[in-house]
Amino acid sequence: MNKVIPCVLMRAGTSRGPFFLREWLPEGDEARDQALIGAIGASDPLQLDGVGGGSTLNSKVAIVSRSTQPDCDLDYLFAQVGVGHRSVDTRPNCGNMLSGVAPFGIEQGLVQAQDGVTKVRVFNVNTRSRIDVTVRTPGGRVTYEGDARIHGVAGTAAPILLDFLDAWGAVTGQVFPTGKRIDHIDGTAVTCIDAAMPLMIVRAADLGVTGREKPVALDANTALLARIESLRLQAGRLMGLGDVSNSVIPKPVLVSEGDAPNSVTSRYFTPHRCHASHAVTGAIGVASAFALPGTVASGIAREPGRHKLVVLHPAGQIDVEVELAGQGNAAEVKGAALVRTARKIMQGEMHLPDYVFSRPDEPAAPARKPITIMVPTAAGGGNDTMARIIASKMGKLLEQEVLVDNRAGANGAIASEFVAHAEPDGHTLMFGYVGTHAMNPALQKLGYDPVKDFAPIGLVGSSPTLMVVHPSVAARDVQALVSQLKADPGGLLYASAGDGTPPHFAAALFQLGSGTDMDSVKFDGAAPAIADVVAGRTQVMFPSLFTAHPFIRAGQLRALGVAGAQRLQRLPNLPTLSEAGIEGVDVTQWYGLFAPAGTPTDIVTRLNGVLNAVLADASVVAQFENNGAAVEPGTPNALGRRVGRDLEQWQTLVARGALGVTPARALAFLD
């Protein structure tokens, strides 16, 4: 197997990925897919071992060859490679990557360039449709420099005109594969359309949103995401696509009114998250539904001919020129054109890792749905590190992909609500901790119940909480710091991992116990919070030892005290805050694995056995201990009792005013 192959990395439209000639890749679909997985680095969610960008927008591949079609110049096969799992999907299409195909084909000698502009007819193998692509080629050479600007890309470049000739019904065989322009699924009106990309279009207002929200706000709306996915799964069956639970098509789209009669606002999902801008093929589908009468997206009545329409998206707009024929119910779209840009980033050799070819001659095993562990904090913190340690080991024991998905935000509530409402089949798990399952629920009413909505799998480990300061802080011990804070109230800032998290509770208890006052700067998790302290922008934090230990060891932070009942074996000279005269600050951080409530007992038992086997692994024990944490294997019931005990403890502290406030004012105080 050739593990060194030529490659051209290109930014094409608002996507980026490697471009290959088909002859550069191994023969056979299985070996080809293994090479693409290695090229992108698909096995890792961050895609550190390849050229992917940790996102579906940067996990795309274009495979180009001379066309086998008599009236076309190039064949283009698009491949969507997995993010955190070894998969390659050649069912969808990508219009953004398409914009790089003609320049690439010309530069590789597959098409003879003309002086001025060169028109290349591309055959999209995925959808068996044709696209005329016009590229600027002054002097018979491709130029990427020009004055065209597309939203979502910095700077300008040469315009590339994409003219879609027959993309309507390319995947399902019909523009409206259900035979209707509007279907009703669970009482919601939807339009199922196959125009360059199979789409399920829904009016945003019908799902309780405006359709103009930012992607991050839509991604945080777990109830909305669950509703969209439920509709999408049913739409897939109606469209003749079968079970689409493991497919990215049809893509869901929320539409709302535009800013003018010729514009429509769109929020395009990929399909489980809202696109930061918009897919080109998706824009053609939305523009087609907007131009045609009788759909959920229909605009004003339009005469036959060419119409310049605008699809508004979070990063700007895509201008689409649609050609209509016929009127009323007989109206149909005959063509659509739009402008994209592309840029060659680098050209050279791709070195593929050995592990992707571990079984190159064996037929591919049936795909098993991966297990996803949702982490409620940003990547890089203690929760994330522990989750990745156990995910890697669990995957090997289960012989199944185990992914880590960081869903930071709302102080852990986004990830918690997502898992609480997930299918209870063992494929979506929660890396919960004392913040998500005891502290935050004790502080405020949330969209999930930490006891009723989860099935405990098992404890993972625990780590004590420390008080640390930036080395620039003059105080060398706790009492000196208290004196400094009293002399200059508000003079120091403390970094918080969010309301209802251990660092926030510990800071509140410290201020109450010491009679001091510090302003907080809030972050989505301990990783960005501690990074801010290390940088000196904030000066104080109460992180877990697991999170803080590397920075203490490197001299980037100074530990002043232990927020617990006893000193630490790893830091024997560090006093507890109680020993330093500050009572009532006892915060231990524990971590556990949860499944949604209703998960069958046999699945919970199996996962608990695998988790405990991982925690018994000497290398895992050493990794935890070297970072200031202890593994705590146990039963699901043990984790359940821990949640109940700690939840009651923190609810009592808040209710009794132990934080200095009544429950109604708790958040205001912590702010």
JSON list of C-alpha atoms in Angstrom, two decimals, residues 2 74 89 125-126 137 181 183 192 197 213 230 259 261 379 435 472 475 486 505 532 534 552 571 580 615:
[
{"chain": "A", "resi": 2, "resn": "ASN", "atom": "CA", "xyz": [1.46, 3.36, -1.06]},
{"chain": "A", "resi": 74, "resn": "LEU", "atom": "CA", "xyz": [-14.13, 16.15, -15.41]},
{"chain": "A", "resi": 89, "resn": "ASP", "atom": "CA", "xyz": [-19.82, 9.20, 3.07]},
{"chain": "A", "resi": 125, "resn": "VAL", "atom": "CA", "xyz": [-20.53, 11.47, -9.55]},
{"chain": "A", "resi": 126, "resn": "ASN", "atom": "CA", "xyz": [-22.42, 11.67, -6.24]},
{"chain": "A", "resi": 137, "resn": "THR", "atom": "CA", "xyz": [-7.36, 31.79, -17.04]},
{"chain": "A", "resi": 181, "resn": "ARG", "atom": "CA", "xyz": [-44.75, 20.41, -2.11]},
{"chain": "A", "resi": 183, "resn": "ASP", "atom": "CA", "xyz": [-46.03, 17.42, 3.84]},
{"chain": "A", "resi": 192, "resn": "CYS", "atom": "CA", "xyz": [-39.01, 17.86, 1.16]},
{"chain": "A", "resi": 197, "resn": "MET", "atom": "CA", "xyz": [-29.03, 18.54, -2.11]},
{"chain": "A", "resi": 213, "resn": "GLU", "atom": "CA", "xyz": [-30.76, 33.44, 15.67]},
{"chain": "A", "resi": 230, "resn": "SER", "atom": "CA", "xyz": [-37.20, 13.75, 14.79]},
{"chain": "A", "resi": 259, "resn": "ASP", "atom": "CA", "xyz": [-35.08, 41.68, 3.97]},
{"chain": "A", "resi": 261, "resn": "PRO", "atom": "CA", "xyz": [-39.05, 40.42, -1.83]},
{"chain": "A", "resi": 379, "resn": "ALA", "atom": "CA", "xyz": [-11.68, 21.14, 25.53]},
{"chain": "A", "resi": 435, "resn": "GLY", "atom": "CA", "xyz": [-21.23, 20.85, 38.97]},
{"chain": "A", "resi": 472, "resn": "SER", "atom": "CA", "xyz": [2.43, 38.38, 40.15]},
{"chain": "A", "resi": 475, "resn": "ALA", "atom": "CA", "xyz": [0.55, 37.59, 48.83]},
{"chain": "A", "resi": 486, "resn": "LYS", "atom": "CA", "xyz": [-9.57, 43.88, 52.45]},
{"chain": "A", "resi": 505, "resn": "PHE", "atom": "CA", "xyz": [-18.98, 27.83, 44.63]},
{"chain": "A", "resi": 532, "resn": "ASP", "atom": "CA", "xyz": [-6.77, 33.46, 31.75]},
{"chain": "A", "resi": 534, "resn": "VAL", "atom": "CA", "xyz": [-1.94, 31.85, 33.74]},
{"chain": "A", "resi": 552, "resn": "ILE", "atom": "CA", "xyz": [1.71, 24.64, 39.46]},
{"chain": "A", "resi": 571, "resn": "LEU", "atom": "CA", "xyz": [1.45, 18.82, 48.13]},
{"chain": "A", "resi": 580, "resn": "ALA", "atom": "CA", "xyz": [-5.30, 29.12, 57.27]},
{"chain": "A", "resi": 615, "resn": "LEU", "atom": "CA", "xyz": [-10.19, 2.38, 35.67]}
]
